mmCIF file of C-alpha atoms and ligand atoms in Angstrom:
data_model
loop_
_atom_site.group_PDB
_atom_site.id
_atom_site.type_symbol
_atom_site.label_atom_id
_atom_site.label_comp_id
_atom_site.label_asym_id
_atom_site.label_seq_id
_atom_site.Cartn_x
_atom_site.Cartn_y
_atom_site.Cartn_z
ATOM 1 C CA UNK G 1 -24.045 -16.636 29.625
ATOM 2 C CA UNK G 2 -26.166 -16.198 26.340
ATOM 3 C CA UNK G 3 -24.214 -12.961 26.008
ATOM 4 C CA UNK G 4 -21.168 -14.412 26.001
ATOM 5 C CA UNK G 5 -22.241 -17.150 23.662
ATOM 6 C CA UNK G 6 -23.199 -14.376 21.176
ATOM 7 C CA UNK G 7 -19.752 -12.858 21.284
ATOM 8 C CA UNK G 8 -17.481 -15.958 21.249
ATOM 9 C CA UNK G 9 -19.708 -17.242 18.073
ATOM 10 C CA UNK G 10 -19.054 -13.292 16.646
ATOM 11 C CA UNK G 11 -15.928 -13.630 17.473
ATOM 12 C CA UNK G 12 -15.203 -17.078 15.391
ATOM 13 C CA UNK G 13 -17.212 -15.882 12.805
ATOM 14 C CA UNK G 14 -14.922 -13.234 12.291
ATOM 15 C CA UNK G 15 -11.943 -14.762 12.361
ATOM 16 C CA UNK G 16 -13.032 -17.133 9.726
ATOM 17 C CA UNK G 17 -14.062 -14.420 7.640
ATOM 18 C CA UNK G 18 -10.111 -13.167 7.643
ATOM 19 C CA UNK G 19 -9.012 -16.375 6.628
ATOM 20 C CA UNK G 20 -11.512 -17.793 4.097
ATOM 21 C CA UNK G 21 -9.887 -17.374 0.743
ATOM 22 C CA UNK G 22 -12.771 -16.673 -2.352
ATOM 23 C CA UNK G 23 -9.840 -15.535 -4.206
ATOM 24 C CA UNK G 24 -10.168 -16.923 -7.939
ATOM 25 C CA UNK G 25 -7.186 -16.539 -10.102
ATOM 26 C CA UNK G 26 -9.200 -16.317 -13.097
ATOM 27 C CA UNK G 27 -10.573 -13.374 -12.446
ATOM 28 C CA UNK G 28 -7.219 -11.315 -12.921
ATOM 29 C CA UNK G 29 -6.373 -13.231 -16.390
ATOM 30 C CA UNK G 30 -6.232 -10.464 -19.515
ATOM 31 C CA UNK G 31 -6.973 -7.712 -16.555
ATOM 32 C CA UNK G 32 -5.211 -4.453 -17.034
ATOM 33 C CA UNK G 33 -3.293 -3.423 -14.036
ATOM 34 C CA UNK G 34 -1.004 -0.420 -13.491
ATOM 35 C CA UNK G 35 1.898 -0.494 -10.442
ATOM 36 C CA UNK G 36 4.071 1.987 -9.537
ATOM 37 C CA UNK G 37 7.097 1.848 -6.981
ATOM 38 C CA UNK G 38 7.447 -1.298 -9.270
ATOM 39 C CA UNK G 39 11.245 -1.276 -9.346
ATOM 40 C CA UNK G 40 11.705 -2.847 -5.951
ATOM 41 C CA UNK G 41 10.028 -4.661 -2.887
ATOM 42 C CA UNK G 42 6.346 -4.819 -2.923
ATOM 43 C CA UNK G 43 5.609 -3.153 -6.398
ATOM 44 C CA UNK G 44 8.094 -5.635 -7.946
ATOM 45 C CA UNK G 45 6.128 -8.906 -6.179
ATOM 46 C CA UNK G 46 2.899 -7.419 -7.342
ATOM 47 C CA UNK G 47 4.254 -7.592 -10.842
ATOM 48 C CA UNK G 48 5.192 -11.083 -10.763
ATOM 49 C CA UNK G 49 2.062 -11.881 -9.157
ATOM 50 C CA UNK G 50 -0.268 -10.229 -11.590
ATOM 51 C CA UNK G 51 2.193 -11.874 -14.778
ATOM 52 C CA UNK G 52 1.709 -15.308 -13.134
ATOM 53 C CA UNK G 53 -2.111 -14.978 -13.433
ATOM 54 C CA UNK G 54 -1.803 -13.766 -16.883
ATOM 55 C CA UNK G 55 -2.294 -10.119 -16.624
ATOM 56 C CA UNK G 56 -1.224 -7.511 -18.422
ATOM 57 C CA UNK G 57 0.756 -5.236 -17.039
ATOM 58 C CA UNK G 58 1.815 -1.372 -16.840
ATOM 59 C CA UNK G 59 5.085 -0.739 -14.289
ATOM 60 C CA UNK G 60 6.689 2.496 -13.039
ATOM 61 C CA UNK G 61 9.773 3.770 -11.063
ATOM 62 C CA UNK G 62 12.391 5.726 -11.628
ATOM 63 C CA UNK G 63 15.240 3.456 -12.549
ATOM 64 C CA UNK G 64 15.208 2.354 -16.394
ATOM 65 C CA UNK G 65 17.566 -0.369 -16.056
ATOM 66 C CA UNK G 66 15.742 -2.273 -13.231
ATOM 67 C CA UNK G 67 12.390 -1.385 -14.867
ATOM 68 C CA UNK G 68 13.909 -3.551 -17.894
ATOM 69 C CA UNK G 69 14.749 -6.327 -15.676
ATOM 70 C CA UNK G 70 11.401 -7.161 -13.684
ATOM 71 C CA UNK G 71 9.689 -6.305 -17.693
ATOM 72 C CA UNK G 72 11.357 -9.096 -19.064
ATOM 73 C CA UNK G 73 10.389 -11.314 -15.956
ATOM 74 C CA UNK G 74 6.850 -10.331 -16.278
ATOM 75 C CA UNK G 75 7.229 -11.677 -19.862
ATOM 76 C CA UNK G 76 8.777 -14.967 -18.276
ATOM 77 C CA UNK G 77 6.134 -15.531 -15.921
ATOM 78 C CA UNK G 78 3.868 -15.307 -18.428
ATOM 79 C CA UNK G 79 2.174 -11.961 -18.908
ATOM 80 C CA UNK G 80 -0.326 -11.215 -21.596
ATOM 81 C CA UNK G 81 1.661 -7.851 -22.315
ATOM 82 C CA UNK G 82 4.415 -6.085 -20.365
ATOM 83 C CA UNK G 83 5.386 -2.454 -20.541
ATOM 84 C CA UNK G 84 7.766 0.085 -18.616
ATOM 85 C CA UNK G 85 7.941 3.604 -18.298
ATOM 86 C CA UNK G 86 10.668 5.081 -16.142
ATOM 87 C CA UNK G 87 8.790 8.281 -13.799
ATOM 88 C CA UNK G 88 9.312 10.097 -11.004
ATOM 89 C CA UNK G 89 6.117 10.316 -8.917
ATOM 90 C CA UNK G 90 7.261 13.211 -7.313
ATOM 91 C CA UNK G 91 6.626 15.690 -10.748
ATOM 92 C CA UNK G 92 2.807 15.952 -11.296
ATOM 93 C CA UNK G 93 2.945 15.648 -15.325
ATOM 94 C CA UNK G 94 4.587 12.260 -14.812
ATOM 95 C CA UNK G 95 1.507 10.932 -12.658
ATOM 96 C CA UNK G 96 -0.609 12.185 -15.991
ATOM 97 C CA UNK G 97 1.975 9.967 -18.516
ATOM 98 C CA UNK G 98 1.477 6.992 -16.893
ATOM 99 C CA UNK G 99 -2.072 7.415 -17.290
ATOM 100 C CA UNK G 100 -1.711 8.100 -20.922
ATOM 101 C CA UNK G 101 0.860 5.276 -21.144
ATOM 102 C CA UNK G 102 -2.121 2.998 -19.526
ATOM 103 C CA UNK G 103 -4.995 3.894 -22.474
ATOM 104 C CA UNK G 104 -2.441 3.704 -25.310
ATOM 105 C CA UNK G 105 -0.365 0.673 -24.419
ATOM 106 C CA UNK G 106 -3.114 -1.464 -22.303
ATOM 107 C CA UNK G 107 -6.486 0.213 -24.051
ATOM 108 C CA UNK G 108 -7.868 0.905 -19.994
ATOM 109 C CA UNK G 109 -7.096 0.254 -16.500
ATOM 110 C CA UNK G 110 -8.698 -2.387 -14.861
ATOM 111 C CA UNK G 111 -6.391 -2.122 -11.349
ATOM 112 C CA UNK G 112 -4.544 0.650 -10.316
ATOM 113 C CA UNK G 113 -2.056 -0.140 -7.751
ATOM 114 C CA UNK G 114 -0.503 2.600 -5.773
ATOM 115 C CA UNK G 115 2.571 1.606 -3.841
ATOM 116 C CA UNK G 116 5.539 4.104 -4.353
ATOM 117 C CA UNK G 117 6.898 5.968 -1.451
ATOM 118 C CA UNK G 118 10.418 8.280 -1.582
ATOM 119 C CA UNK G 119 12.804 7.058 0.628
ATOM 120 C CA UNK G 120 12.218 6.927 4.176
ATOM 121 C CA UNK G 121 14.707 6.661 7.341
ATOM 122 C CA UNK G 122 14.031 7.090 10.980
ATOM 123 C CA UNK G 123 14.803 10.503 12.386
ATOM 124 C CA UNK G 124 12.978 12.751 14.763
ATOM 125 C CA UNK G 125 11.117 15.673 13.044
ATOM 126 C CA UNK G 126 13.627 18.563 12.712
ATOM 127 C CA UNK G 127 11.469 21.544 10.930
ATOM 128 C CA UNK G 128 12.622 20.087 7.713
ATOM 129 C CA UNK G 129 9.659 21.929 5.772
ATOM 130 C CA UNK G 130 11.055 21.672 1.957
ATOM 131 C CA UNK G 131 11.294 17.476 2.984
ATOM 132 C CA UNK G 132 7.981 18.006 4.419
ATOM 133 C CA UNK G 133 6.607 19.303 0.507
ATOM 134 C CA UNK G 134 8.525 16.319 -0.679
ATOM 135 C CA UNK G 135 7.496 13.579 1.411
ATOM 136 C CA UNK G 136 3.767 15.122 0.494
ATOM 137 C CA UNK G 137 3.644 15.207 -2.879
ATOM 138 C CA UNK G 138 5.178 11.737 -3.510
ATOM 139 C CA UNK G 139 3.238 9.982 -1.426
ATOM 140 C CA UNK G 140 -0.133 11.413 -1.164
ATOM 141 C CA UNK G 141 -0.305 14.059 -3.801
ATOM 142 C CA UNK G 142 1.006 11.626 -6.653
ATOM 143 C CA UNK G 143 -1.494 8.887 -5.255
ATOM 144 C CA UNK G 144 -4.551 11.846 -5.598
ATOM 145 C CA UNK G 145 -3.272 12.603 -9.202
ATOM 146 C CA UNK G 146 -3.070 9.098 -10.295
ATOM 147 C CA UNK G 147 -6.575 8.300 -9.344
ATOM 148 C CA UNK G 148 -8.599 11.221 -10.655
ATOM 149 C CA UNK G 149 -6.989 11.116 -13.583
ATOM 150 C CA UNK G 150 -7.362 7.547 -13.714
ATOM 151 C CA UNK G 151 -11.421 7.252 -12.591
ATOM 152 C CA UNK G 152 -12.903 7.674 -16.043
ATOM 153 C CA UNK G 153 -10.909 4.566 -17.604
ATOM 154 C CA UNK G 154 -11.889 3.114 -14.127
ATOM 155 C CA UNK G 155 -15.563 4.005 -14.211
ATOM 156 C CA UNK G 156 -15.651 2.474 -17.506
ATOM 157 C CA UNK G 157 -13.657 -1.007 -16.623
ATOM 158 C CA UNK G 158 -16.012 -1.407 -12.736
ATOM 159 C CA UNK G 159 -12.285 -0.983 -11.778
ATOM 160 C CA UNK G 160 -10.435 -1.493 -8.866
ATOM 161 C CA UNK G 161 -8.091 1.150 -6.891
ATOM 162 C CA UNK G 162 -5.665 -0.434 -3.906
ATOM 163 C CA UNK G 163 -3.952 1.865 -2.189
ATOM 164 C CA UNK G 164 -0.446 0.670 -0.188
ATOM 165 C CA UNK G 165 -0.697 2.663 3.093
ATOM 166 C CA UNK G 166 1.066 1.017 6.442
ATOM 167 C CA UNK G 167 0.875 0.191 9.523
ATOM 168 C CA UNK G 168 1.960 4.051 10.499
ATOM 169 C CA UNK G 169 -0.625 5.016 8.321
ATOM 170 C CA UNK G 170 -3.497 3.975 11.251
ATOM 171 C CA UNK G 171 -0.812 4.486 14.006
ATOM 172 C CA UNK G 172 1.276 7.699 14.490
ATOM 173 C CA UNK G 173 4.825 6.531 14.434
ATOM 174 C CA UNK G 174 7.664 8.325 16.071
ATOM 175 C CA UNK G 175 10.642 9.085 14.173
ATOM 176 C CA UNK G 176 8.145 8.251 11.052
ATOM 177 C CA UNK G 177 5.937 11.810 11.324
ATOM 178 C CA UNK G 178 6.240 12.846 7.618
ATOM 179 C CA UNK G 179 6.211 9.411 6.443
ATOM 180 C CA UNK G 180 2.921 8.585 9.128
ATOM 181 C CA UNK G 181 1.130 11.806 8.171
ATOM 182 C CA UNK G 182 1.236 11.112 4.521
ATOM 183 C CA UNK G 183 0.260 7.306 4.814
ATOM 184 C CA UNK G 184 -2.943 8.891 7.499
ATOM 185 C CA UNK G 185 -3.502 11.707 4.502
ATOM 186 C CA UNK G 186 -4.045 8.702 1.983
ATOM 187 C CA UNK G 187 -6.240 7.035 4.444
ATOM 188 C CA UNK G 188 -8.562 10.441 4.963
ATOM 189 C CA UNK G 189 -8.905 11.109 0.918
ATOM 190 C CA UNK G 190 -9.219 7.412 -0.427
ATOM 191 C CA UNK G 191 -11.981 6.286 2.268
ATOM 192 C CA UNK G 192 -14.100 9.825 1.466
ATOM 193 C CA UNK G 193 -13.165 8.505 -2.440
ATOM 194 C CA UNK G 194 -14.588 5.299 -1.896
ATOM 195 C CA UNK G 195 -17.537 6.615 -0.946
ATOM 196 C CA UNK G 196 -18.557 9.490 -3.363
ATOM 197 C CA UNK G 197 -17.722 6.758 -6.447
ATOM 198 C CA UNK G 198 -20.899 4.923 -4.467
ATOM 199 C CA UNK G 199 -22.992 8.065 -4.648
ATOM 200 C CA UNK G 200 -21.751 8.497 -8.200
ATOM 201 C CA UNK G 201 -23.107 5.360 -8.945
ATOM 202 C CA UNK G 202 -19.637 4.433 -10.138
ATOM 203 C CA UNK G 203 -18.208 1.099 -9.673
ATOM 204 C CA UNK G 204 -14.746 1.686 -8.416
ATOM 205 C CA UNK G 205 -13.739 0.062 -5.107
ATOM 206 C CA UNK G 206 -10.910 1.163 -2.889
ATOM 207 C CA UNK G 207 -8.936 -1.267 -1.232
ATOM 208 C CA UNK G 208 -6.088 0.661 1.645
ATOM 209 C CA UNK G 209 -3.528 -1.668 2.831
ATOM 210 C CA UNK G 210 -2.212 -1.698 6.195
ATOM 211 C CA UNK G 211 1.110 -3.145 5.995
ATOM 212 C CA UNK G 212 3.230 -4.414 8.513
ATOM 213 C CA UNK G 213 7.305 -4.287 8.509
ATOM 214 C CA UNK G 214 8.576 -6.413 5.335
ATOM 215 C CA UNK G 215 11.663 -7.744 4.838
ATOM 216 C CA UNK G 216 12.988 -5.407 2.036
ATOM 217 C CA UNK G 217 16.382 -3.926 2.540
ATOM 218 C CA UNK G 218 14.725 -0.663 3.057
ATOM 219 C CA UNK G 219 12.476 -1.340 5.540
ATOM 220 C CA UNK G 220 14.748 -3.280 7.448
ATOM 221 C CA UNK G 221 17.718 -0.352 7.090
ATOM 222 C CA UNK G 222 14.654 1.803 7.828
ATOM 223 C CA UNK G 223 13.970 0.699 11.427
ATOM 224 C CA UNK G 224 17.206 -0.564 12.547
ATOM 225 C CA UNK G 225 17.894 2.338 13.601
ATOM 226 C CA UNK G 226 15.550 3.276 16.144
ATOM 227 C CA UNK G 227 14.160 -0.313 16.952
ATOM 228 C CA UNK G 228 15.245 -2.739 19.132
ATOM 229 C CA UNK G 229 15.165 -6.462 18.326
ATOM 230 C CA UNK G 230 12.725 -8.105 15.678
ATOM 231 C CA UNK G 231 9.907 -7.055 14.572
ATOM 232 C CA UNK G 232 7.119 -9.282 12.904
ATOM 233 C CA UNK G 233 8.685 -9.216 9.484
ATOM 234 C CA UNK G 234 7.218 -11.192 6.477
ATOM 235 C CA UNK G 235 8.129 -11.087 3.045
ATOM 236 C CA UNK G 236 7.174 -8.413 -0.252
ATOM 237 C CA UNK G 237 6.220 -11.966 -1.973
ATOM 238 C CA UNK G 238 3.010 -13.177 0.476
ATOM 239 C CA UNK G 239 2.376 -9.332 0.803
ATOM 240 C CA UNK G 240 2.135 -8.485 -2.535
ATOM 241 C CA UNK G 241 0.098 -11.729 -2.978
ATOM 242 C CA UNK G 242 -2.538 -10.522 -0.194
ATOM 243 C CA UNK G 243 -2.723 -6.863 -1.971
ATOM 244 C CA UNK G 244 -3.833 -8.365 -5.141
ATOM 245 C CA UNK G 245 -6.062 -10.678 -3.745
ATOM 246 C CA UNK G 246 -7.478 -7.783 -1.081
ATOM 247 C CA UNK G 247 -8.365 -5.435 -4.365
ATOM 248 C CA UNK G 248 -9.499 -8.502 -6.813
ATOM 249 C CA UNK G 249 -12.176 -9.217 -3.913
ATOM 250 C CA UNK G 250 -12.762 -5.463 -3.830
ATOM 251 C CA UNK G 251 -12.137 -5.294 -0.148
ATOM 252 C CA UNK G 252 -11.888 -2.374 1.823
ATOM 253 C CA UNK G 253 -9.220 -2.620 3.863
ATOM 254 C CA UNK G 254 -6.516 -5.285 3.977
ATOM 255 C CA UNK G 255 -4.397 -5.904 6.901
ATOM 256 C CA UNK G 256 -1.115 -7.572 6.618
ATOM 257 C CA UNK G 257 0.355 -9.580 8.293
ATOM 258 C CA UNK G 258 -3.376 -9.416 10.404
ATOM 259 C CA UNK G 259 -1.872 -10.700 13.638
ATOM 260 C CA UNK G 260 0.846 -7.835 14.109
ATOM 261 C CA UNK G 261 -1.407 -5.004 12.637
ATOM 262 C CA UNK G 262 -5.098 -5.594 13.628
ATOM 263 C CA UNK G 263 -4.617 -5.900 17.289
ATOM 264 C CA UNK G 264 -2.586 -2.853 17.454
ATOM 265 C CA UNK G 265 -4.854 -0.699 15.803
ATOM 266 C CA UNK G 266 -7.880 -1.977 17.660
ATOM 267 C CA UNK G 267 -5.725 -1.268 21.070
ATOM 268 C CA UNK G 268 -4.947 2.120 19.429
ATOM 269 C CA UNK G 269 -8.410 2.634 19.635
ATOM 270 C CA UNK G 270 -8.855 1.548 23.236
ATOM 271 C CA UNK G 271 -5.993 2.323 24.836
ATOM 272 C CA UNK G 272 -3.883 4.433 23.357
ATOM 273 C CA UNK G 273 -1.500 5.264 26.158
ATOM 274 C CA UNK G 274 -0.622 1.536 26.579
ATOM 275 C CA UNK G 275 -0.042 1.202 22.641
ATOM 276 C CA UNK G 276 2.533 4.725 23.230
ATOM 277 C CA UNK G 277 4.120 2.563 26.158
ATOM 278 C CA UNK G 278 4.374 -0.476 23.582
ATOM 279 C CA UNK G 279 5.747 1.886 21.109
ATOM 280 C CA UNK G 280 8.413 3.281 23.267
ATOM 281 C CA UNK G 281 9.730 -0.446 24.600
ATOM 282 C CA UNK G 282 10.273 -1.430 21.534
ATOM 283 C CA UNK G 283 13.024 0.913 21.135
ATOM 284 C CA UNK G 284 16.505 0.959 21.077
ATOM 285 C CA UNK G 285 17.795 3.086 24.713
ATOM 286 C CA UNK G 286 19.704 5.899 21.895
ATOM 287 C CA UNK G 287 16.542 6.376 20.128
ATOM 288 C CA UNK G 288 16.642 9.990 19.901
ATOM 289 C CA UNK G 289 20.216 10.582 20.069
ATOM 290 C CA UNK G 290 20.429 8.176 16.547
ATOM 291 C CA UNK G 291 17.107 10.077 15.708
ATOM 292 C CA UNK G 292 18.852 13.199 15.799
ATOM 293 C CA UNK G 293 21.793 12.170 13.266
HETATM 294 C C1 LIG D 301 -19.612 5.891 -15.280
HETATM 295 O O1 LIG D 301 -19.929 4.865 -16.198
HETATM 296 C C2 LIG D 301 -21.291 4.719 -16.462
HETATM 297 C C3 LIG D 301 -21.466 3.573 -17.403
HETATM 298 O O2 LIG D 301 -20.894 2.399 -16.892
HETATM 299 C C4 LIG D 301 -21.863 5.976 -17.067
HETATM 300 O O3 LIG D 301 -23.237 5.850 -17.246
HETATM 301 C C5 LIG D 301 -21.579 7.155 -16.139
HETATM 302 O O4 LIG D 301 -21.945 8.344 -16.757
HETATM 303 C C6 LIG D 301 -20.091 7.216 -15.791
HETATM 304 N N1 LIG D 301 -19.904 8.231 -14.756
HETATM 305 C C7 LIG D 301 -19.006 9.186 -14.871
HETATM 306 C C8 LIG D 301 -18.978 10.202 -13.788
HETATM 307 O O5 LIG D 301 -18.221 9.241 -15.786
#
């Protein structure tokens, strides 16, 4: 009985740890925070969320035009500086210009954000292995890049590093593999990261996000065509909110939304062959015959 007393007051304890909210605004005001994947979806939320708070700001994507747009709302919203630069995370001396671009147009980095990923749809692995080098390089390699050569503006800030992984980056996804591999990759570097900055003595904390399925036209083009019914969708707004508030607290891992993505992971853990069975209902009966196209 006292057992069980222990673990239900555990238990509550934790769950009021997820919710309570320390979160103070003021600590992002004047902070120096570079996004990439900023064009669209979650990098483009975590741009007007950072503006709002009076941040200055740092954005990259490929796409000039929309780049100018979500600037200029930035600016609106009421940044203390704004600034584009149009890259493609998928060349290495582009991950090394927005660097540069950070110490000459924002004098440091304060947060790095990583959240661009090349385009994804659902399709069963093929032997596709020049998609394999691409899917690689943009979303882990570029992430790798970005940080190291980031870490000495960071060291010098106490910065902060969050890193946008998924849901499929904790849990293998079929007709995901490339796109699952590189979000586990991120997971394997930036947690060994985390801790050799603590046995550098180096303040830089590492915050990986486990995101769940969002609303963005991608995402929802993305699993349409494999998935059956709804899934647990929320919106890139209260996500992008919860990344910056994840990596202002310096946490270490943010799950979101929690209910969808915490449980599954734990079963993952426990059971995996009931979280495969889960997996597979939740499928549309053509799966793999649409997988194949
Ligand atoms: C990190 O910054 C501290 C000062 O805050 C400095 O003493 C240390 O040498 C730096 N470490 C590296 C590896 O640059």
């Amino acid at each position: 009985m006292a057992k069980l007393k222990i673990v239900l007051i555990l238990l509550a304890v934790y769950i009021a740890y997820q919710y309570y909210d320390s979160f103070d605004p003021e600590e992002v005001r004047g902070k120096s925070v570079v996004i990439t994947g900023a064009s669209t979806g979650i990098g483009e939320q975590l741009a007007y969320h950072y503006s709002q708070l009076g941040a200055k700001v740092l954005i990259t994507a490929r796409r000039e035009h929309v780049l100018q747009k979500v600037v200029a709302k930035c600016k609106e919203l009421g940044a203390q500086d704004a600034h584009y630069i149009p890259l493609d995370m998928g060349k290495l001396e582009d991950t090394k210009r927005l660097i540069d671009a950070a110490k000459t147009k924002l004098g440091g980095i304060d947060h790095l954000i990583l959240n661009h990923i090349t385009n994804n749809y659902m399709a069963l692995w093929k032997g596709d292995m020049e998609k394999l080098q691409r899917v690689m390089d943009i979303n882990f390699r570029a992430y790798v890049s970005l940080a190291t050569y980031a870490t000495p503006m960071l060291n010098e800030s106490n910065g902060r590093i969050a890193v946008v992984s998924s849901f499929a980056g904790k849990v293998a996804t079929p007709f995901a593999a490339l796109y699952s591999a590189s979000k586990f990759a991120l997971d394997g570097f930036f947690s060994a990261l985390r801790q050799e900055f603590v046995m550098q003595n180096m303040d830089i904390s590492v915050t990986l996000c486990i995101i769940g399925s969002i609303d963005t036209p991608n995402a929802l083009e993305y699993s349409k065509t494999v998935y059956s019914g709804d899934l647990f969708y929320t919106t890139s707004a209260d996500t992008a909110s919860r990344i910056m508030k994840g990596a202002t607290l310096r946490e270490r891992e943010v799950y979101f939304p929690w209910t969808m993505t915490r449980p599954t992971v734990m079963v993952r853990d426990l059971l995996p062959s009931v979280l495969e069975w889960m997996i597979k209902s939740s499928m549309k009966e053509d799966a793999v015959e649409k997988g194949r196209q």
